[in-house]
Tab-separated table of N, CA and C in Angstrom:
chain	number	residue	atom	x	y	z
E	10	MET	N	36.194	47.460	73.431
E	10	MET	CA	36.223	48.621	74.301
E	10	MET	C	37.644	48.831	74.817
E	11	ALA	N	38.071	50.058	74.877
E	11	ALA	CA	39.427	50.389	75.319
E	11	ALA	C	39.582	50.156	76.815
E	12	ASP	N	40.742	49.690	77.195
E	12	ASP	CA	41.087	49.518	78.601
E	12	ASP	C	41.543	50.874	79.120
E	13	LEU	N	40.738	51.496	79.965
E	13	LEU	CA	41.044	52.847	80.431
E	13	LEU	C	42.349	52.925	81.213
E	14	ALA	N	42.755	51.825	81.846
E	14	ALA	CA	44.004	51.827	82.614
E	14	ALA	C	45.226	51.951	81.715
E	15	THR	N	45.081	51.566	80.443
E	15	THR	CA	46.229	51.623	79.529
E	15	THR	C	46.006	52.604	78.380
E	16	THR	N	44.998	53.452	78.511
E	16	THR	CA	44.762	54.477	77.494
E	16	THR	C	45.479	55.751	77.922
E	17	PRO	N	46.537	56.130	77.212
E	17	PRO	CA	47.265	57.348	77.583
E	17	PRO	C	46.386	58.590	77.431
E	18	VAL	N	46.477	59.476	78.394
E	18	VAL	CA	45.733	60.733	78.389
E	18	VAL	C	46.706	61.852	78.741
E	19	ILE	N	46.658	62.931	77.982
E	19	ILE	CA	47.482	64.100	78.307
E	19	ILE	C	46.684	64.946	79.293
E	20	LEU	N	47.203	65.090	80.510
E	20	LEU	CA	46.487	65.815	81.553
E	20	LEU	C	46.602	67.322	81.398
E	21	ASP	N	47.733	67.794	80.908
E	21	ASP	CA	47.915	69.228	80.701
E	21	ASP	C	49.142	69.452	79.848
E	22	GLY	N	49.260	70.626	79.325
E	22	GLY	CA	50.419	70.978	78.513
E	22	GLY	C	50.949	72.340	78.899
E	23	VAL	N	52.245	72.427	79.002
E	23	VAL	CA	52.904	73.683	79.359
E	23	VAL	C	54.078	73.875	78.417
E	24	ARG	N	54.286	75.076	77.990
E	24	ARG	CA	55.387	75.405	77.090
E	24	ARG	C	56.575	75.897	77.918
E	25	THR	N	57.782	75.448	77.555
E	25	THR	CA	58.958	76.016	78.221
E	25	THR	C	59.033	77.489	77.859
E	26	PRO	N	59.608	78.304	78.718
E	26	PRO	CA	59.758	79.718	78.371
E	26	PRO	C	60.542	79.865	77.062
E	27	ILE	N	60.100	80.775	76.222
E	27	ILE	CA	60.759	81.009	74.935
E	27	ILE	C	61.383	82.395	74.963
E	28	GLY	N	62.642	82.449	74.636
E	28	GLY	CA	63.328	83.739	74.595
E	28	GLY	C	64.149	83.880	73.330
E	29	ARG	N	64.672	85.040	73.159
E	29	ARG	CA	65.527	85.334	72.017
E	29	ARG	C	66.903	84.728	72.254
E	30	PHE	N	67.571	84.311	71.179
E	30	PHE	CA	68.926	83.770	71.277
E	30	PHE	C	69.826	84.797	71.964
E	31	LEU	N	70.494	84.379	73.032
E	31	LEU	CA	71.359	85.215	73.864
E	31	LEU	C	70.595	86.357	74.536
E	32	GLY	N	69.288	86.172	74.715
E	32	GLY	CA	68.442	87.194	75.314
E	32	GLY	C	68.274	87.028	76.815
E	33	GLY	N	67.147	87.488	77.307
E	33	GLY	CA	66.878	87.550	78.735
E	33	GLY	C	66.860	86.221	79.469
E	34	LEU	N	66.592	85.135	78.762
E	34	LEU	CA	66.557	83.816	79.410
E	34	LEU	C	67.873	83.064	79.275
E	35	SER	N	68.857	83.690	78.649
E	35	SER	CA	70.113	82.984	78.351
E	35	SER	C	70.923	82.627	79.592
E	36	THR	N	70.580	83.190	80.720
E	36	THR	CA	71.287	82.829	81.957
E	36	THR	C	70.768	81.512	82.534
E	37	LEU	N	69.650	81.026	82.009
E	37	LEU	CA	69.068	79.774	82.490
E	37	LEU	C	69.511	78.617	81.605
E	38	SER	N	69.887	77.516	82.229
E	38	SER	CA	70.280	76.321	81.476
E	38	SER	C	69.039	75.629	80.919
E	39	GLY	N	69.250	74.695	80.008
E	39	GLY	CA	68.137	73.903	79.492
E	39	GLY	C	67.381	73.191	80.597
E	40	PRO	N	68.086	72.488	81.492
E	40	PRO	CA	67.378	71.830	82.587
E	40	PRO	C	66.607	72.804	83.488
E	41	GLU	N	67.129	74.006	83.678
E	41	GLU	CA	66.398	74.997	84.482
E	41	GLU	C	65.115	75.424	83.775
E	42	LEU	N	65.182	75.621	82.469
E	42	LEU	CA	63.975	75.954	81.703
E	42	LEU	C	62.992	74.787	81.733
E	43	GLY	N	63.523	73.578	81.615
E	43	GLY	CA	62.674	72.390	81.684
E	43	GLY	C	61.978	72.264	83.024
E	44	ALA	N	62.686	72.594	84.098
E	44	ALA	CA	62.102	72.512	85.441
E	44	ALA	C	60.907	73.444	85.588
E	45	VAL	N	60.985	74.617	84.970
E	45	VAL	CA	59.863	75.565	85.016
E	45	VAL	C	58.618	74.921	84.407
E	46	ALA	N	58.784	74.308	83.245
E	46	ALA	CA	57.649	73.680	82.558
E	46	ALA	C	57.130	72.466	83.318
E	47	VAL	N	58.029	71.638	83.818
E	47	VAL	CA	57.616	70.437	84.556
E	47	VAL	C	56.847	70.836	85.814
E	48	ARG	N	57.383	71.791	86.561
E	48	ARG	CA	56.732	72.240	87.800
E	48	ARG	C	55.308	72.736	87.511
E	49	GLU	N	55.171	73.549	86.465
E	49	GLU	CA	53.860	74.111	86.128
E	49	GLU	C	52.903	73.042	85.600
E	50	ALA	N	53.401	72.120	84.795
E	50	ALA	CA	52.539	71.051	84.264
E	50	ALA	C	51.990	70.183	85.393
E	51	VAL	N	52.847	69.846	86.340
E	51	VAL	CA	52.416	69.033	87.484
E	51	VAL	C	51.387	69.800	88.315
E	52	ALA	N	51.615	71.100	88.512
E	52	ALA	CA	50.673	71.918	89.286
E	52	ALA	C	49.321	72.016	88.577
E	53	ARG	N	49.343	72.276	87.273
E	53	ARG	CA	48.088	72.401	86.522
E	53	ARG	C	47.318	71.088	86.465
E	54	ALA	N	48.042	69.984	86.361
E	54	ALA	CA	47.385	68.669	86.303
E	54	ALA	C	46.872	68.245	87.672
E	55	ASP	N	47.337	68.942	88.711
E	55	ASP	CA	46.918	68.670	90.085
E	55	ASP	C	47.149	67.209	90.469
E	56	VAL	N	48.384	66.753	90.205
E	56	VAL	CA	48.757	65.389	90.581
E	56	VAL	C	49.775	65.437	91.716
E	57	ASP	N	49.801	64.382	92.486
E	57	ASP	CA	50.765	64.260	93.573
E	57	ASP	C	52.094	63.795	92.976
E	58	VAL	N	53.174	64.504	93.260
E	58	VAL	CA	54.475	64.139	92.690
E	58	VAL	C	54.899	62.728	93.092
E	59	ASP	N	54.391	62.235	94.210
E	59	ASP	CA	54.724	60.873	94.638
E	59	ASP	C	54.051	59.808	93.771
E	60	ASP	N	53.073	60.210	92.966
E	60	ASP	CA	52.393	59.270	92.068
E	60	ASP	C	53.065	59.182	90.698
E	61	ILE	N	54.043	60.033	90.445
E	61	ILE	CA	54.721	60.039	89.148
E	61	ILE	C	55.659	58.840	89.075
E	62	ASP	N	55.528	58.073	88.000
E	62	ASP	CA	56.338	56.868	87.815
E	62	ASP	C	57.646	57.133	87.082
E	63	GLU	N	57.653	58.127	86.210
E	63	GLU	CA	58.850	58.381	85.406
E	63	GLU	C	58.759	59.769	84.785
E	64	VAL	N	59.927	60.317	84.461
E	64	VAL	CA	60.023	61.577	83.722
E	64	VAL	C	60.850	61.298	82.476
E	65	ILE	N	60.309	61.662	81.311
E	65	ILE	CA	61.008	61.472	80.039
E	65	ILE	C	61.043	62.825	79.343
E	66	MET	N	62.247	63.336	79.115
E	66	MET	CA	62.384	64.665	78.519
E	66	MET	C	63.324	64.631	77.321
E	67	GLY	N	62.943	65.319	76.273
E	67	GLY	CA	63.790	65.450	75.099
E	67	GLY	C	64.716	66.644	75.226
E	68	ASN	N	65.944	66.467	74.777
E	68	ASN	CA	66.939	67.541	74.780
E	68	ASN	C	67.961	67.213	73.701
E	69	VAL	N	68.166	68.136	72.771
E	69	VAL	CA	69.046	67.858	71.633
E	69	VAL	C	70.509	68.067	71.989
E	70	VAL	N	70.860	69.252	72.427
E	70	VAL	CA	72.270	69.543	72.701
E	70	VAL	C	72.456	69.663	74.211
E	71	SER	N	72.949	68.584	74.818
E	71	SER	CA	73.115	68.582	76.274
E	71	SER	C	74.530	68.966	76.700
E	72	ALA	N	75.420	69.199	75.739
E	72	ALA	CA	76.800	69.579	76.077
E	72	ALA	C	76.800	70.815	76.973
E	73	GLY	N	77.510	70.717	78.069
E	73	GLY	CA	77.625	71.841	78.993
E	73	GLY	C	76.504	71.934	80.007
E	74	ALA	N	75.474	71.101	79.879
E	74	ALA	CA	74.335	71.170	80.793
E	74	ALA	C	74.525	70.306	82.034
E	75	GLY	N	75.552	69.475	82.050
E	75	GLY	CA	75.761	68.572	83.174
E	75	GLY	C	75.109	67.231	82.915
E	76	GLN	N	75.413	66.280	83.791
E	76	GLN	CA	74.878	64.925	83.630
E	76	GLN	C	73.366	64.893	83.809
E	77	ALA	N	72.734	63.990	83.092
E	77	ALA	CA	71.311	63.672	83.245
E	77	ALA	C	70.418	64.916	83.251
E	78	PRO	N	70.344	65.623	82.125
E	78	PRO	CA	69.549	66.856	82.072
E	78	PRO	C	68.077	66.665	82.464
E	79	ALA	N	67.461	65.568	82.055
E	79	ALA	CA	66.055	65.343	82.413
E	79	ALA	C	65.904	65.165	83.919
E	80	ARG	N	66.853	64.485	84.523
E	80	ARG	CA	66.814	64.293	85.972
E	80	ARG	C	66.974	65.630	86.696
E	81	GLN	N	67.874	66.474	86.188
E	81	GLN	CA	68.034	67.811	86.772
E	81	GLN	C	66.711	68.574	86.730
E	82	ALA	N	66.057	68.544	85.562
E	82	ALA	CA	64.783	69.258	85.406
E	82	ALA	C	63.739	68.710	86.374
E	83	ALA	N	63.660	67.391	86.474
E	83	ALA	CA	62.663	66.760	87.340
E	83	ALA	C	62.886	67.110	88.809
E	84	VAL	N	64.093	66.897	89.293
E	84	VAL	CA	64.391	67.154	90.707
E	84	VAL	C	64.224	68.639	91.031
E	85	ASN	N	64.677	69.517	90.136
E	85	ASN	CA	64.531	70.959	90.367
E	85	ASN	C	63.083	71.425	90.267
E	86	ALA	N	62.215	70.589	89.692
E	86	ALA	CA	60.787	70.901	89.628
E	86	ALA	C	60.039	70.370	90.846
E	87	GLY	N	60.757	69.681	91.743
E	87	GLY	CA	60.130	69.169	92.952
E	87	GLY	C	59.693	67.721	92.882
E	88	ILE	N	60.072	67.026	91.816
E	88	ILE	CA	59.752	65.604	91.714
E	88	ILE	C	60.782	64.837	92.542
E	89	PRO	N	60.342	63.886	93.359
E	89	PRO	CA	61.279	63.167	94.226
E	89	PRO	C	62.415	62.495	93.447
E	90	ALA	N	63.580	62.469	94.053
E	90	ALA	CA	64.768	61.883	93.418
E	90	ALA	C	64.599	60.391	93.151
E	91	LYS	N	63.668	59.743	93.836
E	91	LYS	CA	63.435	58.311	93.613
E	91	LYS	C	62.765	58.032	92.264
E	92	VAL	N	62.177	59.055	91.645
E	92	VAL	CA	61.487	58.883	90.361
E	92	VAL	C	62.528	58.872	89.245
E	93	PRO	N	62.567	57.795	88.448
E	93	PRO	CA	63.552	57.744	87.365
E	93	PRO	C	63.259	58.790	86.294
E	94	ALA	N	64.325	59.265	85.669
E	94	ALA	CA	64.196	60.246	84.590
E	94	ALA	C	65.187	59.893	83.496
E	95	VAL	N	64.779	60.094	82.254
E	95	VAL	CA	65.641	59.785	81.120
E	95	VAL	C	65.578	60.930	80.115
E	96	THR	N	66.726	61.203	79.514
E	96	THR	CA	66.824	62.224	78.476
E	96	THR	C	66.850	61.540	77.117
E	97	VAL	N	66.029	62.025	76.194
E	97	VAL	CA	65.911	61.473	74.849
E	97	VAL	C	66.448	62.488	73.847
E	98	ASN	N	67.245	62.010	72.877
E	98	ASN	CA	67.717	62.889	71.807
E	98	ASN	C	67.319	62.288	70.469
E	99	LYS	N	66.316	62.869	69.867
E	99	LYS	CA	65.909	62.509	68.510
E	99	LYS	C	65.836	63.798	67.694
E	100	VAL	N	66.823	64.623	67.884
E	100	VAL	CA	66.971	65.929	67.250
E	100	VAL	C	65.656	66.700	67.397
E	101	CYS	N	65.114	67.253	66.332
E	101	CYS	CA	63.933	68.119	66.431
E	101	CYS	C	62.700	67.401	66.969
E	102	GLY	N	62.688	66.086	66.915
E	102	GLY	CA	61.549	65.317	67.398
E	102	GLY	C	61.714	64.812	68.815
E	103	SER	N	62.690	65.343	69.550
E	103	SER	CA	63.000	64.821	70.887
E	103	SER	C	61.838	64.924	71.865
E	104	GLY	N	61.213	66.080	71.959
E	104	GLY	CA	60.092	66.255	72.883
E	104	GLY	C	58.913	65.373	72.520
E	105	LEU	N	58.613	65.305	71.222
E	105	LEU	CA	57.517	64.452	70.765
E	105	LEU	C	57.830	62.984	71.035
E	106	LYS	N	59.078	62.577	70.815
E	106	LYS	CA	59.468	61.192	71.093
E	106	LYS	C	59.316	60.887	72.577
E	107	ALA	N	59.620	61.852	73.440
E	107	ALA	CA	59.443	61.660	74.880
E	107	ALA	C	57.977	61.376	75.208
E	108	VAL	N	57.075	62.118	74.584
E	108	VAL	CA	55.644	61.903	74.805
E	108	VAL	C	55.224	60.532	74.269
E	109	MET	N	55.753	60.149	73.115
E	109	MET	CA	55.446	58.828	72.551
E	109	MET	C	55.924	57.710	73.479
E	110	LEU	N	57.127	57.851	74.030
E	110	LEU	CA	57.655	56.839	74.949
E	110	LEU	C	56.809	56.758	76.220
E	111	ALA	N	56.338	57.909	76.692
E	111	ALA	CA	55.465	57.922	77.869
E	111	ALA	C	54.169	57.168	77.575
E	112	ALA	N	53.586	57.429	76.413
E	112	ALA	CA	52.350	56.737	76.027
E	112	ALA	C	52.581	55.233	75.914
E	113	GLN	N	53.700	54.845	75.342
E	113	GLN	CA	54.020	53.416	75.220
E	113	GLN	C	54.175	52.764	76.591
E	114	ALA	N	54.813	53.465	77.524
E	114	ALA	CA	54.988	52.921	78.878
E	114	ALA	C	53.637	52.707	79.554
E	115	ILE	N	52.718	53.624	79.334
E	115	ILE	CA	51.381	53.490	79.922
E	115	ILE	C	50.625	52.339	79.265
E	116	ARG	N	50.679	52.262	77.942
E	116	ARG	CA	49.994	51.167	77.235
E	116	ARG	C	50.549	49.799	77.632
E	117	ALA	N	51.844	49.746	77.902
E	117	ALA	CA	52.482	48.480	78.287
E	117	ALA	C	52.320	48.172	79.775
E	118	ARG	N	51.674	49.066	80.495
E	118	ARG	CA	51.474	48.942	81.944
E	118	ARG	C	52.787	49.018	82.730
E	119	ASP	N	53.779	49.649	82.139
E	119	ASP	CA	55.037	49.886	82.853
E	119	ASP	C	54.936	51.129	83.724
E	120	ALA	N	53.951	51.972	83.453
E	120	ALA	CA	53.767	53.213	84.205
E	120	ALA	C	52.301	53.617	84.147
E	121	ARG	N	51.891	54.398	85.133
E	121	ARG	CA	50.526	54.948	85.141
E	121	ARG	C	50.550	56.451	84.931
E	122	LEU	N	51.599	57.116	85.449
E	122	LEU	CA	51.687	58.571	85.348
E	122	LEU	C	53.115	58.951	84.969
E	123	VAL	N	53.268	59.579	83.820
E	123	VAL	CA	54.587	59.951	83.303
E	123	VAL	C	54.574	61.428	82.930
E	124	VAL	N	55.604	62.132	83.322
E	124	VAL	CA	55.805	63.508	82.864
E	124	VAL	C	56.696	63.424	81.639
E	125	ALA	N	56.267	64.051	80.542
E	125	ALA	CA	57.042	63.979	79.301
E	125	ALA	C	57.030	65.322	78.588
E	126	GLY	N	58.126	65.623	77.915
E	126	GLY	CA	58.225	66.875	77.162
E	126	GLY	C	59.642	67.090	76.686
E	127	GLY	N	60.019	68.334	76.579
E	127	GLY	CA	61.367	68.636	76.119
E	127	GLY	C	61.792	70.038	76.504
E	128	PHE	N	63.081	70.292	76.390
E	128	PHE	CA	63.634	71.611	76.694
E	128	PHE	C	64.937	71.794	75.942
E	129	GLU	N	65.333	73.038	75.803
E	129	GLU	CA	66.579	73.368	75.108
E	129	GLU	C	67.002	74.769	75.520
E	130	SER	N	68.297	75.010	75.561
E	130	SER	CA	68.829	76.367	75.696
E	130	SER	C	69.946	76.524	74.681
E	131	MET	N	69.582	76.999	73.508
E	131	MET	CA	70.563	77.165	72.435
E	131	MET	C	71.615	78.207	72.811
E	132	SER	N	71.247	79.143	73.663
E	132	SER	CA	72.184	80.183	74.090
E	132	SER	C	73.331	79.636	74.924
E	133	ASN	N	73.143	78.478	75.531
E	133	ASN	CA	74.148	77.933	76.443
E	133	ASN	C	74.996	76.813	75.865
E	134	VAL	N	74.844	76.523	74.592
E	134	VAL	CA	75.649	75.464	73.984
E	134	VAL	C	77.085	75.968	73.848
E	135	PRO	N	78.057	75.209	74.342
E	135	PRO	CA	79.446	75.679	74.312
E	135	PRO	C	80.103	75.543	72.937
E	136	TYR	N	81.218	76.189	72.821
E	136	TYR	CA	82.105	75.994	71.671
E	136	TYR	C	83.071	74.876	72.032
E	137	TYR	N	83.554	74.163	71.023
E	137	TYR	CA	84.482	73.062	71.238
E	137	TYR	C	85.837	73.401	70.640
E	138	VAL	N	86.889	72.880	71.277
E	138	VAL	CA	88.235	72.928	70.708
E	138	VAL	C	88.733	71.485	70.705
E	139	ARG	N	88.669	70.841	69.545
E	139	ARG	CA	89.066	69.439	69.410
E	139	ARG	C	90.571	69.294	69.627
E	140	GLY	N	90.963	68.220	70.296
E	140	GLY	CA	92.372	67.924	70.498
E	140	GLY	C	93.029	68.687	71.629
E	141	LEU	N	92.300	69.563	72.283
E	141	LEU	CA	92.895	70.381	73.344
E	141	LEU	C	93.181	69.565	74.606
E	142	ARG	N	92.385	68.547	74.856
E	142	ARG	CA	92.568	67.746	76.064
E	142	ARG	C	93.961	67.127	76.121
E	143	GLY	N	94.459	66.696	74.982
E	143	GLY	CA	95.794	66.101	74.922
E	143	GLY	C	96.911	67.132	74.916
E	144	GLY	N	96.541	68.382	74.833
E	144	GLY	CA	97.538	69.448	74.833
E	144	GLY	C	97.928	69.864	73.426
E	145	VAL	N	98.084	71.138	73.249
E	145	VAL	CA	98.513	71.676	71.955
E	145	VAL	C	100.022	71.884	72.036
E	146	LYS	N	100.743	71.076	71.296
E	146	LYS	CA	102.209	71.158	71.328
E	146	LYS	C	102.726	72.262	70.411
E	147	LEU	N	102.036	72.438	69.285
E	147	LEU	CA	102.476	73.429	68.315
E	147	LEU	C	101.318	73.740	67.380
E	148	GLY	N	101.137	74.976	67.047
E	148	GLY	CA	100.124	75.358	66.065
E	148	GLY	C	98.794	75.758	66.680
E	149	ASP	N	97.852	76.026	65.785
E	149	ASP	CA	96.537	76.522	66.171
E	149	ASP	C	95.530	75.385	66.296
E	150	ARG	N	94.442	75.663	66.959
E	150	ARG	CA	93.302	74.758	67.030
E	150	ARG	C	92.073	75.543	66.583
E	151	LYS	N	91.149	74.839	65.935
E	151	LYS	CA	89.928	75.454	65.424
E	151	LYS	C	88.863	75.476	66.522
E	152	LEU	N	88.186	76.598	66.656
E	152	LEU	CA	87.053	76.728	67.565
E	152	LEU	C	85.801	76.309	66.796
E	153	GLN	N	85.055	75.330	67.330
E	153	GLN	CA	83.886	74.801	66.633
E	153	GLN	C	82.623	75.142	67.417
E	154	ASP	N	81.621	75.673	66.740
E	154	ASP	CA	80.356	76.033	67.370
E	154	ASP	C	79.550	74.766	67.648
E	155	GLY	N	79.397	74.425	68.921
E	155	GLY	CA	78.660	73.228	69.306
E	155	GLY	C	77.198	73.284	68.902
E	156	LEU	N	76.613	74.473	68.866
E	156	LEU	CA	75.218	74.612	68.473
E	156	LEU	C	75.017	74.190	67.025
E	157	VAL	N	75.897	74.654	66.158
E	157	VAL	CA	75.793	74.263	64.754
E	157	VAL	C	76.157	72.791	64.601
E	158	HIS	N	77.294	72.379	65.165
E	158	HIS	CA	77.784	71.011	64.977
E	158	HIS	C	76.823	69.955	65.509
E	159	ASP	N	76.314	70.140	66.711
E	159	ASP	CA	75.490	69.116	67.349
E	159	ASP	C	73.992	69.381	67.294
E	160	GLY	N	73.599	70.573	66.868
E	160	GLY	CA	72.174	70.877	66.867
E	160	GLY	C	71.590	71.278	65.536
E	161	LEU	N	72.364	71.966	64.718
E	161	LEU	CA	71.791	72.537	63.499
E	161	LEU	C	72.405	72.019	62.210
E	162	TRP	N	73.354	71.095	62.303
E	162	TRP	CA	74.031	70.584	61.110
E	162	TRP	C	73.708	69.109	60.930
E	163	CYS	N	73.213	68.728	59.756
E	163	CYS	CA	72.871	67.334	59.477
E	163	CYS	C	74.137	66.521	59.237
E	164	SER	N	74.350	65.522	60.057
E	164	SER	CA	75.528	64.664	59.941
E	164	SER	C	75.513	63.821	58.677
E	165	PHE	N	74.352	63.602	58.114
E	165	PHE	CA	74.233	62.730	56.941
E	165	PHE	C	74.208	63.521	55.638
E	166	GLY	N	73.456	64.607	55.616
E	166	GLY	CA	73.368	65.425	54.406
E	166	GLY	C	74.451	66.477	54.315
E	167	ASN	N	75.220	66.618	55.406
E	167	ASN	CA	76.293	67.613	55.494
E	167	ASN	C	75.802	69.004	55.095
E	168	CYS	N	74.675	69.391	55.682
E	168	CYS	CA	74.133	70.725	55.416
E	168	CYS	C	73.358	71.204	56.642
E	169	HIS	N	73.029	72.482	56.648
E	169	HIS	CA	72.281	73.092	57.740
E	169	HIS	C	70.851	72.543	57.741
E	170	MET	N	70.315	72.293	58.920
E	170	MET	CA	68.970	71.729	59.026
E	170	MET	C	67.915	72.651	58.418
E	171	GLY	N	68.133	73.949	58.446
E	171	GLY	CA	67.201	74.880	57.806
E	171	GLY	C	67.094	74.607	56.319
E	172	GLY	N	68.218	74.290	55.689
E	172	GLY	CA	68.223	73.934	54.272
E	172	GLY	C	67.452	72.658	54.018
E	173	HIS	N	67.604	71.693	54.922
E	173	HIS	CA	66.843	70.442	54.808
E	173	HIS	C	65.343	70.712	54.909
E	174	ALA	N	64.964	71.579	55.827
E	174	ALA	CA	63.544	71.898	56.003
E	174	ALA	C	62.974	72.529	54.734
E	175	GLU	N	63.708	73.459	54.153
E	175	GLU	CA	63.256	74.102	52.910
E	175	GLU	C	63.140	73.081	51.785
E	176	TYR	N	64.120	72.211	51.662
E	176	TYR	CA	64.116	71.174	50.626
E	176	TYR	C	62.917	70.246	50.800
E	177	THR	N	62.702	69.792	52.031
E	177	THR	CA	61.604	68.873	52.307
E	177	THR	C	60.256	69.530	52.037
E	178	ALA	N	60.107	70.783	52.439
E	178	ALA	CA	58.855	71.505	52.190
E	178	ALA	C	58.592	71.648	50.695
E	179	ALA	N	59.620	72.007	49.943
E	179	ALA	CA	59.459	72.158	48.493
E	179	ALA	C	59.112	70.824	47.839
E	180	LYS	N	59.780	69.762	48.268
E	180	LYS	CA	59.543	68.427	47.705
E	180	LYS	C	58.116	67.956	47.987
E	181	ALA	N	57.602	68.309	49.156
E	181	ALA	CA	56.257	67.888	49.549
E	181	ALA	C	55.179	68.874	49.094
E	182	GLY	N	55.599	69.986	48.494
E	182	GLY	CA	54.631	70.977	48.035
E	182	GLY	C	54.044	71.821	49.147
E	183	VAL	N	54.751	71.921	50.258
E	183	VAL	CA	54.290	72.722	51.389
E	183	VAL	C	54.778	74.154	51.202
E	184	THR	N	53.844	75.111	51.284
E	184	THR	CA	54.236	76.524	51.133
E	184	THR	C	53.954	77.296	52.392
C-alpha cells in the first residue's frame, strides 16, 4: 500500500499567460509572468502560503531577468521570503523537471507542499555584445541574439532547435 504522506499529488494547474512575441505581454518579465501563475495556482489549491516548503520553477533564458528568477516569481506571488526557491534550466523540459524535482522532494520526505512549474518571456531576452566589457579599442563588435544563442540554438548539434524537433519527429515516425 502506498504511503499517502509521500505520494505526490498535483493540487491544481495554472498556465502562465501566453502572448505573441513582442506583443501585449512583452512588458512583463518572465518572473512577473511566473508570479501570475504561482499566485493563481496557490489560490485555486486553497493552501496557506505559510505551509509551502519550497518553490521550484523552470526558466530557460534568465539573462536580463535579474538574480533568482524563481524567487522573484514566488515572492511577487505572495509566498513568504523565508520559503526557499530554485530556478531550474533543462531547456524545453525545465518546467517538467521542476515538477519532477518537487515530486522527488515529497517522496523523499524533504517537503510536503511544493509549488512547481515554469515561465519564460522570450520577448525580454537581451542581445549580447561579446568583449564589450573590456572596452572596444578598435573595430566593430557583433550583436548576438540572446534568444537564439541561449534558447533556440543547440550547443551540441549546432542547429536551430526547431530543426532538431523536425528531425526527431521524422526519425520517430511522428506526423
